[in-house]
């Protein structure tokens, strides 16, 4: 069965598909006819498969934001967005470089819009907690 509510006859007759449209939105379902990959051709952004729940977003490419724009990567590699010690935003791919960071796996998910304004150490001094503007501040120190 594909990731979609489908009649089992469709699953047997047509393969599952996953397609990332040009606007970044994902379509998942059973392919065939006007459904599936554009022109019924696989690309790095559109795949067919025939096993249960195989049409997962991680099998197609996506884009992540970086500090210099965006970069195309395979879907199972994470994007990250980090709040730096100078309270700036750092965006990239792969593992988070610090504990004041979030990883995500969706298309252009690391835009920083949901990143806390700043991070403060929690009670043990090892972990961090996201803070709003009025809760804690980080001053950028110039040397």
Short mmCIF file of C-alpha atoms in Angstrom, two decimals:
data_model
loop_
_atom_site.label_atom_id
_atom_site.label_comp_id
_atom_site.label_asym_id
_atom_site.label_seq_id
_atom_site.Cartn_x
_atom_site.Cartn_y
_atom_site.Cartn_z
CA UNK A 1 0.00 0.00 0.00
CA UNK A 2 1.33 3.45 -0.87
CA UNK A 3 1.31 6.44 1.46
CA UNK A 4 -2.23 7.45 0.48
CA UNK A 5 -5.72 6.10 0.96
CA UNK A 6 -6.17 3.99 -2.14
CA UNK A 7 -8.20 1.14 -3.47
CA UNK A 8 -6.07 -2.02 -3.32
CA UNK A 9 -6.77 -2.69 -7.01
CA UNK A 10 -4.97 0.57 -7.87
CA UNK A 11 -1.91 -0.53 -5.87
CA UNK A 12 -1.73 -3.83 -7.74
CA UNK A 13 -2.27 -2.23 -11.14
CA UNK A 14 -0.05 0.85 -10.73
CA UNK A 15 3.15 1.49 -8.79
CA UNK A 16 3.37 3.90 -5.88
CA UNK A 17 4.92 7.26 -6.65
CA UNK A 18 6.28 10.29 -4.88
CA UNK A 19 6.80 13.58 -6.69
CA UNK A 20 8.23 16.88 -5.46
CA UNK A 21 6.61 19.59 -7.56
CA UNK A 22 8.45 22.75 -8.60
CA UNK A 23 6.80 24.64 -5.72
CA UNK A 24 8.37 22.11 -3.29
CA UNK A 25 5.11 20.41 -2.33
CA UNK A 26 5.04 16.61 -2.34
CA UNK A 27 2.46 14.41 -4.03
CA UNK A 28 2.22 10.75 -2.99
CA UNK A 29 -0.08 8.04 -4.29
CA UNK A 30 -0.59 5.34 -6.88
CA UNK A 31 0.72 6.19 -10.34
CA UNK A 32 -0.64 5.58 -13.79
CA UNK A 33 -2.31 7.72 -16.40
CA UNK A 34 -2.35 11.36 -15.29
CA UNK A 35 -1.05 10.48 -11.79
CA UNK A 36 2.59 9.91 -10.97
CA UNK A 37 5.77 11.35 -12.37
CA UNK A 38 5.51 14.04 -15.07
CA UNK A 39 5.63 12.39 -18.50
CA UNK A 40 5.76 9.07 -16.55
CA UNK A 41 9.56 9.45 -16.24
CA UNK A 42 11.54 9.12 -13.02
CA UNK A 43 13.85 11.95 -11.98
CA UNK A 44 15.71 12.80 -8.80
CA UNK A 45 12.49 14.56 -7.69
CA UNK A 46 10.04 11.83 -8.73
CA UNK A 47 10.25 8.06 -8.11
CA UNK A 48 8.08 4.98 -8.61
CA UNK A 49 8.21 1.94 -6.32
CA UNK A 50 6.18 -1.22 -5.64
CA UNK A 51 6.64 -2.18 -1.98
CA UNK A 52 4.49 -1.31 1.03
CA UNK A 53 4.80 2.38 2.01
CA UNK A 54 7.83 2.77 -0.24
CA UNK A 55 6.94 6.25 -1.48
CA UNK A 56 8.51 8.07 1.46
CA UNK A 57 9.88 11.58 0.99
CA UNK A 58 13.43 10.47 1.87
CA UNK A 59 13.83 8.66 -1.50
CA UNK A 60 13.65 11.89 -3.53
CA UNK A 61 15.90 14.94 -3.55
CA UNK A 62 15.12 18.17 -1.72
CA UNK A 63 16.71 21.56 -1.18
CA UNK A 64 18.15 22.90 2.07
CA UNK A 65 19.04 26.50 2.79
CA UNK A 66 22.69 27.38 3.33
CA UNK A 67 24.20 30.75 4.24
CA UNK A 68 24.85 31.28 0.50
CA UNK A 69 21.47 30.26 -0.90
CA UNK A 70 20.10 26.76 -1.35
CA UNK A 71 21.64 23.41 -2.21
CA UNK A 72 20.14 20.20 -3.58
CA UNK A 73 20.64 17.03 -1.52
CA UNK A 74 19.26 13.52 -1.16
CA UNK A 75 16.18 13.39 1.04
CA UNK A 76 17.64 11.34 3.91
CA UNK A 77 20.37 13.90 4.68
CA UNK A 78 19.20 16.45 7.28
CA UNK A 79 19.11 20.22 6.96
CA UNK A 80 19.99 22.30 10.03
CA UNK A 81 19.48 25.80 11.33
CA UNK A 82 21.60 27.05 14.22
CA UNK A 83 21.62 30.09 16.48
CA UNK A 84 25.30 31.07 16.75
CA UNK A 85 27.07 32.45 19.82
CA UNK A 86 26.82 35.91 18.22
CA UNK A 87 23.03 35.39 17.94
CA UNK A 88 23.18 35.06 14.15
CA UNK A 89 21.56 32.27 12.10
CA UNK A 90 23.69 29.59 10.45
CA UNK A 91 22.03 27.29 7.88
CA UNK A 92 23.41 24.15 6.28
CA UNK A 93 23.25 20.40 5.76
CA UNK A 94 24.28 17.46 7.91
CA UNK A 95 24.64 17.21 11.68
CA UNK A 96 24.02 20.23 13.89
CA UNK A 97 27.32 21.92 14.79
CA UNK A 98 26.12 22.96 18.28
CA UNK A 99 23.40 22.34 20.86
CA UNK A 100 21.61 25.59 19.90
CA UNK A 101 20.47 24.00 16.66
CA UNK A 102 17.58 22.13 15.03
CA UNK A 103 17.67 19.49 12.29
CA UNK A 104 14.87 18.73 9.85
CA UNK A 105 14.29 16.52 6.82
CA UNK A 106 11.71 18.37 4.71
CA UNK A 107 12.20 20.56 1.62
CA UNK A 108 13.62 24.01 2.59
CA UNK A 109 12.71 23.31 6.23
CA UNK A 110 15.69 25.16 7.71
CA UNK A 111 14.56 28.71 6.96
CA UNK A 112 14.98 29.73 10.62
CA UNK A 113 11.42 31.02 11.02
CA UNK A 114 10.69 28.70 13.96
CA UNK A 115 14.11 29.06 15.59
CA UNK A 116 14.02 30.68 19.04
CA UNK A 117 15.38 34.22 19.23
CA UNK A 118 18.13 32.97 21.49
CA UNK A 119 19.11 30.01 23.61
CA UNK A 120 19.94 29.95 27.30
CA UNK A 121 21.59 27.18 29.27
CA UNK A 122 19.14 25.21 31.36
CA UNK A 123 19.68 24.41 35.06
CA UNK A 124 22.48 21.88 34.56
CA UNK A 125 24.50 24.18 32.29
CA UNK A 126 24.83 21.43 29.65
CA UNK A 127 21.53 21.60 27.76
CA UNK A 128 19.81 24.62 26.27
CA UNK A 129 16.30 25.97 26.11
CA UNK A 130 14.95 28.31 23.45
CA UNK A 131 14.01 31.76 24.72
CA UNK A 132 11.79 34.55 23.45
CA UNK A 133 13.11 38.09 23.04
CA UNK A 134 12.05 39.12 26.53
CA UNK A 135 13.38 36.06 28.36
CA UNK A 136 17.12 36.09 27.73
CA UNK A 137 19.61 37.93 25.61
CA UNK A 138 22.97 37.31 24.01
CA UNK A 139 25.18 40.32 23.42
CA UNK A 140 27.45 40.25 20.41
CA UNK A 141 30.92 41.00 21.74
CA UNK A 142 33.33 42.79 19.44
CA UNK A 143 37.05 42.27 20.07
#
